[in-house]
Coordinates of C-alpha atoms and ligand atoms in Angstrom, one line a residue:
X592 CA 57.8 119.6 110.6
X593 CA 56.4 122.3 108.5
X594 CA 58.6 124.9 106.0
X595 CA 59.1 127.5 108.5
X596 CA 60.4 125.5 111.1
X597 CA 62.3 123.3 108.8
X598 CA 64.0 126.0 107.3
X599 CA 65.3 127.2 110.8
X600 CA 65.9 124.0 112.4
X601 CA 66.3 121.3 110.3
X602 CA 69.3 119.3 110.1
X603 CA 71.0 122.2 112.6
X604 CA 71.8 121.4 116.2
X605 CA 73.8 123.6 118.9
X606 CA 76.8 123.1 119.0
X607 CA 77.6 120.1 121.4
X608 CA 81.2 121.8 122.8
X609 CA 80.1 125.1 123.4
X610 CA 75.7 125.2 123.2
X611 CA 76.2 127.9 120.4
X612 CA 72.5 128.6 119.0
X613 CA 74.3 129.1 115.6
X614 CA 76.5 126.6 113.9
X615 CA 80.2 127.2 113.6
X616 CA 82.0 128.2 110.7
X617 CA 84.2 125.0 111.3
X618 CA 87.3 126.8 109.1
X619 CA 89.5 124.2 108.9
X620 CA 90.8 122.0 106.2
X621 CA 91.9 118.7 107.7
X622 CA 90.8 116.4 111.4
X623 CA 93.2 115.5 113.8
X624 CA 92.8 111.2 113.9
X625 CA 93.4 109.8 116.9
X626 CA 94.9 106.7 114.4
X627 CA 94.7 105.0 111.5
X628 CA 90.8 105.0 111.0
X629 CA 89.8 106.3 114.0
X630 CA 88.1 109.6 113.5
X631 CA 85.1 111.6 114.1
X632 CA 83.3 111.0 110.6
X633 CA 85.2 114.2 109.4
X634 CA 89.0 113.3 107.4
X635 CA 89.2 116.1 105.0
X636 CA 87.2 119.1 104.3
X637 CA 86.9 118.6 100.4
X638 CA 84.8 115.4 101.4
X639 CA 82.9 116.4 104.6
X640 CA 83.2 119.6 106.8
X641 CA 81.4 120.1 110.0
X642 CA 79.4 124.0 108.5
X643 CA 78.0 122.2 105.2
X644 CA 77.0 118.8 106.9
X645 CA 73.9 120.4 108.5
X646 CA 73.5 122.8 105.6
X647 CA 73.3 119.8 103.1
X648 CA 70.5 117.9 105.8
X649 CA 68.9 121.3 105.6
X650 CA 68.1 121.8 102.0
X651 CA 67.7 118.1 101.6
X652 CA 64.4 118.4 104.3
X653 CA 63.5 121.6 102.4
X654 CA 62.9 119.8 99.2
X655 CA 61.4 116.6 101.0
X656 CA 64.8 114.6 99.7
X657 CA 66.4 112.5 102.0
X658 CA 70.4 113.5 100.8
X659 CA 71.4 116.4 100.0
X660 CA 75.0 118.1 98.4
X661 CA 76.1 121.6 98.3
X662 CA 78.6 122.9 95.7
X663 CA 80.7 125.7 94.7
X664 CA 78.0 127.2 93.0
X665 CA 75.1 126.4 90.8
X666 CA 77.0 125.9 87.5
X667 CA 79.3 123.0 89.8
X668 CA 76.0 121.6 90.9
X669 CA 74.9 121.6 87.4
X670 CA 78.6 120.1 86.1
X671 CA 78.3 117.4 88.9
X672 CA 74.8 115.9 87.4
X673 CA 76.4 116.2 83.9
X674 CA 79.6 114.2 85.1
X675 CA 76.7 111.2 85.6
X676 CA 76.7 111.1 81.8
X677 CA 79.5 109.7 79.5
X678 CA 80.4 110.0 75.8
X679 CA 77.6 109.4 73.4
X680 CA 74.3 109.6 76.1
X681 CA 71.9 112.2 74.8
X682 CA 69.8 114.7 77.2
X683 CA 66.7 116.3 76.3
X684 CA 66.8 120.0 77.9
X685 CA 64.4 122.7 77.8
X686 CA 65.1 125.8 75.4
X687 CA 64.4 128.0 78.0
X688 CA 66.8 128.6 80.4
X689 CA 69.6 130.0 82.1
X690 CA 72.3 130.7 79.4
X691 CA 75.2 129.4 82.0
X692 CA 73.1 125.9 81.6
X693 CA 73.0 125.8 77.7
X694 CA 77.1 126.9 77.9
X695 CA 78.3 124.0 79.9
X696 CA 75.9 121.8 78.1
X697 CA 77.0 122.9 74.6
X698 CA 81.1 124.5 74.9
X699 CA 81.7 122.1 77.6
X700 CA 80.2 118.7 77.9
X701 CA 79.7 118.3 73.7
X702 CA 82.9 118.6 73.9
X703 CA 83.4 115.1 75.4
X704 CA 80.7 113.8 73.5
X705 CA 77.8 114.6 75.2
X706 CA 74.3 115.7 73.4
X707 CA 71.8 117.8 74.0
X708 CA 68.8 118.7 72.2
X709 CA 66.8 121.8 73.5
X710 CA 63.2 121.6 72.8
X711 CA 60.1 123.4 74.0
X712 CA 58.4 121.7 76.8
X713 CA 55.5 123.3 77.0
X714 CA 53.3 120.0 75.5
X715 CA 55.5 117.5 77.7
X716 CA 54.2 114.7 74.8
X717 CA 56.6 115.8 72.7
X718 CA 59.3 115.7 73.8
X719 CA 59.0 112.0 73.6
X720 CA 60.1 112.2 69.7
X721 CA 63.8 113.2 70.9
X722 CA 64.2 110.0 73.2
X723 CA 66.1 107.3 72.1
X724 CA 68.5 104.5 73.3
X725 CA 70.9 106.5 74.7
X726 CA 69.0 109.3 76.1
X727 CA 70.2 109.1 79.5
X728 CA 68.9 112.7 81.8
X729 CA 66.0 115.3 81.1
X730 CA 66.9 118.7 82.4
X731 CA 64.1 121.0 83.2
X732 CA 63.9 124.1 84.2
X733 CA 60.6 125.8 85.7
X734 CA 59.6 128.5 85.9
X735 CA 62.0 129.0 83.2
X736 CA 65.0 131.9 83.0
X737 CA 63.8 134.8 81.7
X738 CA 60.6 134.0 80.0
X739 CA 59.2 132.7 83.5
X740 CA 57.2 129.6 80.9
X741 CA 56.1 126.6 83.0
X742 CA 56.6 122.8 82.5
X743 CA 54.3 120.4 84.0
X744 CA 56.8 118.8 86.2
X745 CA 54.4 115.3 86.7
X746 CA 53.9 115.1 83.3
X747 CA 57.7 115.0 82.2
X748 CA 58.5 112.7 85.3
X749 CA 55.7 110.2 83.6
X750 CA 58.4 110.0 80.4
X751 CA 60.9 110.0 82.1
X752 CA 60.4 107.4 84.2
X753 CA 58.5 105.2 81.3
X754 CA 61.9 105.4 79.2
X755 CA 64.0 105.3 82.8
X756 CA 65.6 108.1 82.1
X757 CA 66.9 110.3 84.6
X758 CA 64.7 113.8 85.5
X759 CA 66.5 116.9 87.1
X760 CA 64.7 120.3 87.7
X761 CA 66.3 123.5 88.3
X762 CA 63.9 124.9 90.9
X763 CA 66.0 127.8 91.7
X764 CA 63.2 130.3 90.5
X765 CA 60.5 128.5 92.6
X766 CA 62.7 127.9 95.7
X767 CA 61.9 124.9 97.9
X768 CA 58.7 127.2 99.7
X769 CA 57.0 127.6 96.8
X770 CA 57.8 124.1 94.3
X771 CA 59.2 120.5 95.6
X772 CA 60.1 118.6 92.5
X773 CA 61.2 115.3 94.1
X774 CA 57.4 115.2 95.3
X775 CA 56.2 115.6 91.5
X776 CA 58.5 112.9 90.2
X777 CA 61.9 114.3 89.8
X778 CA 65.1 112.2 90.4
X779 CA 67.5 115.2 91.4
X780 CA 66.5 118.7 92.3
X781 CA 69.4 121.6 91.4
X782 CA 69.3 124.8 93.3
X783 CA 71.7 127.9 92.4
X784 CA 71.5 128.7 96.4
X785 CA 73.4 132.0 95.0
X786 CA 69.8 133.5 94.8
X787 CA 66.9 133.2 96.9
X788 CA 68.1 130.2 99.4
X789 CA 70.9 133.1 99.9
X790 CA 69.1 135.7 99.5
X791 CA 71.7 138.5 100.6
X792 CA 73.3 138.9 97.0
X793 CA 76.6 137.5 99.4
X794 CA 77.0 133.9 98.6
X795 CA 77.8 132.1 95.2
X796 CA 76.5 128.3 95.8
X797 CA 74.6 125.5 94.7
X798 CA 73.1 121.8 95.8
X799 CA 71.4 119.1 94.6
X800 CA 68.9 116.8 96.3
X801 CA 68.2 113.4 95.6
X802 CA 65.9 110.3 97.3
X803 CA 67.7 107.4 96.0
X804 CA 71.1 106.3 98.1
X805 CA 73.1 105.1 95.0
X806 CA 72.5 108.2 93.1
X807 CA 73.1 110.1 96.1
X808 CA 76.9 108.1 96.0
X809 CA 77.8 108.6 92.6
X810 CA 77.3 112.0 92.9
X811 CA 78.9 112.3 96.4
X812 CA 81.7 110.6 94.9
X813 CA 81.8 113.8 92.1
X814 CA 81.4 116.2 94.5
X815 CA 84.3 114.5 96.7
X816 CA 86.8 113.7 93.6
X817 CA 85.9 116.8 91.5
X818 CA 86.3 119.1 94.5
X819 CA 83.9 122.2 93.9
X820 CA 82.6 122.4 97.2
X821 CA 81.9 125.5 99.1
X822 CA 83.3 127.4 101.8
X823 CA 82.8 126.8 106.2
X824 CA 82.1 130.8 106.0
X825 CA 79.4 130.1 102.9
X826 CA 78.2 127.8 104.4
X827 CA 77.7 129.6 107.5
X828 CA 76.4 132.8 105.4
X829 CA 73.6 130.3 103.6
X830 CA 72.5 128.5 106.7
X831 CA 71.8 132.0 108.1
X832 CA 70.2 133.2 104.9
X833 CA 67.7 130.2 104.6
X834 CA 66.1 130.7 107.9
X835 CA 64.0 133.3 106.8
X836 CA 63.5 131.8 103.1
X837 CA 59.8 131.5 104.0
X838 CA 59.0 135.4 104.8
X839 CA 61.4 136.3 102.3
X840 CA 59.3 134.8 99.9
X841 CA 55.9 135.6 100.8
X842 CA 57.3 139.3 100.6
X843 CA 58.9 138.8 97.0
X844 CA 55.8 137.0 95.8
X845 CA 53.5 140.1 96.8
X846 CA 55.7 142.6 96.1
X847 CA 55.9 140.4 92.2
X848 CA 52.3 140.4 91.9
X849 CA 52.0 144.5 92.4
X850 CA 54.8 145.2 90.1
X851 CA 53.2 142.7 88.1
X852 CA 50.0 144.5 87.8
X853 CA 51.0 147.9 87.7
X854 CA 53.1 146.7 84.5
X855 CA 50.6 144.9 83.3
X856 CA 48.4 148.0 82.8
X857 CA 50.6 150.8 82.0
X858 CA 50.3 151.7 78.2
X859 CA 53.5 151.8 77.4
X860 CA 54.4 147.9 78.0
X861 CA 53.4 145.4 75.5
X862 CA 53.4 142.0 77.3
X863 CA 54.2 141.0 81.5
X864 CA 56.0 137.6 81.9
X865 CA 54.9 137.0 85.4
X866 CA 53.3 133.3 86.5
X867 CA 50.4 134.7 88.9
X868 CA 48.9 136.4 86.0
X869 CA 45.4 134.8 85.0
X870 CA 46.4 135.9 81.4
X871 CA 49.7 133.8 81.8
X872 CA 49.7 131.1 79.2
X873 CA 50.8 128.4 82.0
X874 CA 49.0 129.6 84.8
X875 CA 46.8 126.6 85.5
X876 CA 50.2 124.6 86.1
X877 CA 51.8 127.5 88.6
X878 CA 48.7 126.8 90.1
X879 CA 49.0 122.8 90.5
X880 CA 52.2 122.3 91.3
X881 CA 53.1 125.8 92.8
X882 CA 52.3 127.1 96.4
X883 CA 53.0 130.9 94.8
X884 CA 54.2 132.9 92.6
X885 CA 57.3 134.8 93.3
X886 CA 59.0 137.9 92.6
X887 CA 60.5 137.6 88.6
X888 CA 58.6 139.7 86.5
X889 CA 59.9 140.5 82.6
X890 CA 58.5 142.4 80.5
X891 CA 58.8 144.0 76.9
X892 CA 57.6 147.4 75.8
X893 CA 55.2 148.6 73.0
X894 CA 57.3 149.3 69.9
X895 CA 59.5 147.0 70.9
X896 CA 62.6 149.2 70.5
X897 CA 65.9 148.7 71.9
X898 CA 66.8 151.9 72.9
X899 CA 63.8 152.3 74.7
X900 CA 64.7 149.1 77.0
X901 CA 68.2 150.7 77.2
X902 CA 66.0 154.0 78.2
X903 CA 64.6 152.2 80.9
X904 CA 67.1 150.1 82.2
X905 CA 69.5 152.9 82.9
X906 CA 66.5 155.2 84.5
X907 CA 66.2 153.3 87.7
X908 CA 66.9 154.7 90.6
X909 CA 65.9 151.7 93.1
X910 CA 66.2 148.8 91.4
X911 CA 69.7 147.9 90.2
X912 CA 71.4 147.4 86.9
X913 CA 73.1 143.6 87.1
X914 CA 72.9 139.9 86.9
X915 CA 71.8 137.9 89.6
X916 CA 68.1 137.9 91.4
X917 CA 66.2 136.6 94.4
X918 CA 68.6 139.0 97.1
X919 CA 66.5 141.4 99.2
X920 CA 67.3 144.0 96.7
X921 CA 65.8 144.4 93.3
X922 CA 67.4 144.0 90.3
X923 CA 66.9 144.7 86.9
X924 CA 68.5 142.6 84.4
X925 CA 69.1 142.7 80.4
X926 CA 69.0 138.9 79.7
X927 CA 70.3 139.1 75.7
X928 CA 73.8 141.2 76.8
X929 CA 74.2 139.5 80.6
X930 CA 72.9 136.1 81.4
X931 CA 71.9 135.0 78.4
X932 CA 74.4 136.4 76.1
X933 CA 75.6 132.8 75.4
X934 CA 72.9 131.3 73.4
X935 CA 72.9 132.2 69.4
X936 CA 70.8 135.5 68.9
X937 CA 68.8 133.4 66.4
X938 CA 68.4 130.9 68.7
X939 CA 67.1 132.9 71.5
X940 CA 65.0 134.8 69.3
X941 CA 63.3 131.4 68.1
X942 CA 62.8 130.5 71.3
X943 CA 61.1 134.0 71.9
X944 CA 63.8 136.1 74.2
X945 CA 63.8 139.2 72.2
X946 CA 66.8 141.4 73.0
X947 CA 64.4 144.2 74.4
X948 CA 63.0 142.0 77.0
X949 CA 64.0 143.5 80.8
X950 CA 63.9 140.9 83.7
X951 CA 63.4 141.9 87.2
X952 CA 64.1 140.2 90.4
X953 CA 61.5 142.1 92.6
X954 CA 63.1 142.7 95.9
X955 CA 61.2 143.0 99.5
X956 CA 61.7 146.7 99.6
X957 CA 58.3 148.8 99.8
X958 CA 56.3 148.1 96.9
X959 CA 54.9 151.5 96.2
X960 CA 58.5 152.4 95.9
X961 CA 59.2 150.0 93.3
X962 CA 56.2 150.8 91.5
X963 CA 57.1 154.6 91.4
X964 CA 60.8 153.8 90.2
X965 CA 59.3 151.7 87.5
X966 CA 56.4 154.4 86.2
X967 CA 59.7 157.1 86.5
X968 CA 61.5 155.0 84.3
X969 CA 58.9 154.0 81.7
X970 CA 57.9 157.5 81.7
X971 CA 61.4 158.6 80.3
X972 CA 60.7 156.7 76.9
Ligands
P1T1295 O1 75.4 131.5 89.3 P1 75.4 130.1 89.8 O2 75.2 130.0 91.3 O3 76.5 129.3 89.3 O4 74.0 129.4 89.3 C1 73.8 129.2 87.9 C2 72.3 129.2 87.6 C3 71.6 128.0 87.5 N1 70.3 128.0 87.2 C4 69.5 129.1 87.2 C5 68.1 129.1 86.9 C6 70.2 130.4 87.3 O5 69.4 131.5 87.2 C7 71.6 130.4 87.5 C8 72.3 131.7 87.6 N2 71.6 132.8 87.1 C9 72.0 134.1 87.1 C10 73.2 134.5 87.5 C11 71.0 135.1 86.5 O6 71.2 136.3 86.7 O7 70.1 134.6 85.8

């Protein structure tokens, strides 16, 4: 089957009782057994619930896995792969990324004696200098949050399975349509389904997707004993949301390339972060490994002041001030003060977030619109 019609139809069937097109929100908590042991394949709905069973076989065929698991939302995804890991095993992460990602790696996990070491991926060679004995997961993130950099997912999957280490990539920014990382070499893929797999700015929610069956059970068994699994109504709301994933993102990923050039050549902005830009400094990988290009676009502006950004920011009258991206909406997004507040100033700054840098999640509104809210707002400073 190809995307489109996975993304409607796969792992969904009507609903054998009724013939309901849509799947049920199945809103209950525990299975009536008809005795000891004799059940339906459903016991309790922390473990399995009749909504998110064809929602998990639905983002595992997206991503070309064979198992997938849904979660409460992204940051439970993420704190299920990390539960893999025990005191004293080392990850090697890249510095870019979502600032939720570097807080549960570095308030939470360290905590119980977990390392990470956050390095720039953008020559995957090097990172081999930070694997040792007990270097037990990579964690990748591409394209990254906010700086939209690219990792060559093949290449880090060729260390990482030299050493045997495990790989996970974030592909939330990508989505499924547009990156599969499972098919580059990846162990586990990690979704926060809260953005474009939604897509409705509704749903908080994550997954993960794997190919090998024993990985696939330890992580079952964290998703089962830990207990942050979603909602039947989420899971309803994301099932719905996904089956137009495909058109959603061919809009997004137009609509990103016209903001992206208007940006690009209005005088007042110094440099566009956006990974269908010939000029980008990773294109050549979005083009290998990527189907498209999306809809987040940063940028900075010339002078570089703060107040300016603020300026900006606040002028909008169609995109949104907020965190969160990929909904239907656009949003506009100021990474240092929201959703990457958490990492050191210095360290974001060494890693080249600069506190005036303004991130948007280009919606599927009318992109002329978008482009006039943005020259209004630039126009202010
Ligand atoms: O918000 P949640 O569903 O828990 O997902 C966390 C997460 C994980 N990975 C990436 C790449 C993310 O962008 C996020 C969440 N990000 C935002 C809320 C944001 O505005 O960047």
């Amino acid at each position: 089957m190809k995307f489109a019609t996975k993304a409607i139809h796969a792992g969904v069937e009507p609903d054998p009782s009724t013939g309901a097109i849509m799947t049920p929100i199945f809103q209950t908590s525990t299975y009536v057994q008809e005795g000891i042991g004799k059940h339906k394949g459903y016991e309790y709905s922390r473990t399995k619930n009749p909504t998110r069973t064809p929602l998990e076989k639905n983002i595992a065929a997206l991503e070309n896995g064979q198992f997938g698991l849904c979660f409460a939302s992204g940051m439970a995804a993420t704190d299920a792969v990390l539960k893999l890991l025990k005191p004293g095993d080392e990850m090697v992460v890249c510095n870019d990324l979502y600032g939720g990602t570097y807080r549960i790696m570095t308030k939470v996990f360290e905590i119980f004696g977990l390392k990470a070491h956050f390095v720039d991926m953008n020559e995957p060679a090097l990172l081999e200098q930070y694997i040792n004995p007990n270097t037990k997961l990579i964690w990748v993130e591409t394209p990254t949050n906010p700086l939209l950099n690219l990792i060559d997912i093949q290449e880090v999957a060729k260390i990482s399975q030299k050493h045997n280490i495990l790989l996970c990539v974030d592909n939330t920014f990508a989505t499924p349509y547009l990156q599969n990382p499972l098919d580059l070499g990846a162990d586990i893929v990690m979704h926060s389904m809260t953005k474009y797999l939604g897509g409705h700015s509704d749903v908080v929610m994550g997954a993960l997707v794997v190919n090998q069956e024993e990985l696939y059970q330890k992580l079952a068994f964290i998703q089962n004993a830990c207990g942050a699994v979603p909602s039947p109504h989420d899971c309803f709301l994301m099932l719905r949301g996904i089956k137009t994933l495909h058109v959603r993102m061919d809009r997004h990923s137009q609509n990103g390339e016209a903001v992206a050039k208007f940006l690009n050549e209005n005088p007042k902005v110094d440099k566009v972060y956006w990974i269908g830009l010939p000029n980008h400094q990773n294109h050549d990988i979005a083009r290998k490994q990527m189907r498209g290009f999306g809809g987040m676009v940063s940028f900075t502006l010339k002078g570089d002041k703060i107040e300016d950004a603020i300026r900006v920011m606040e002028s909008f009258e169609v995109f949104a001030l907020g965190e969160s991206l990929g909904g239907v909406e656009s949003i506009c997004t100021h990474p240092a003060t929201m959703t990457h507040g958490s990492i050191p100033k210095a360290q974001r700054e060494a890693n080249g977030l600069k506190d005036t840098l303004i991130r948007l999640s280009v919606g599927i509104e009318d992109a002329q619109d978008l482009i006039e809210d943005l020259r209004q707002a630039i126009d202010k400073i």
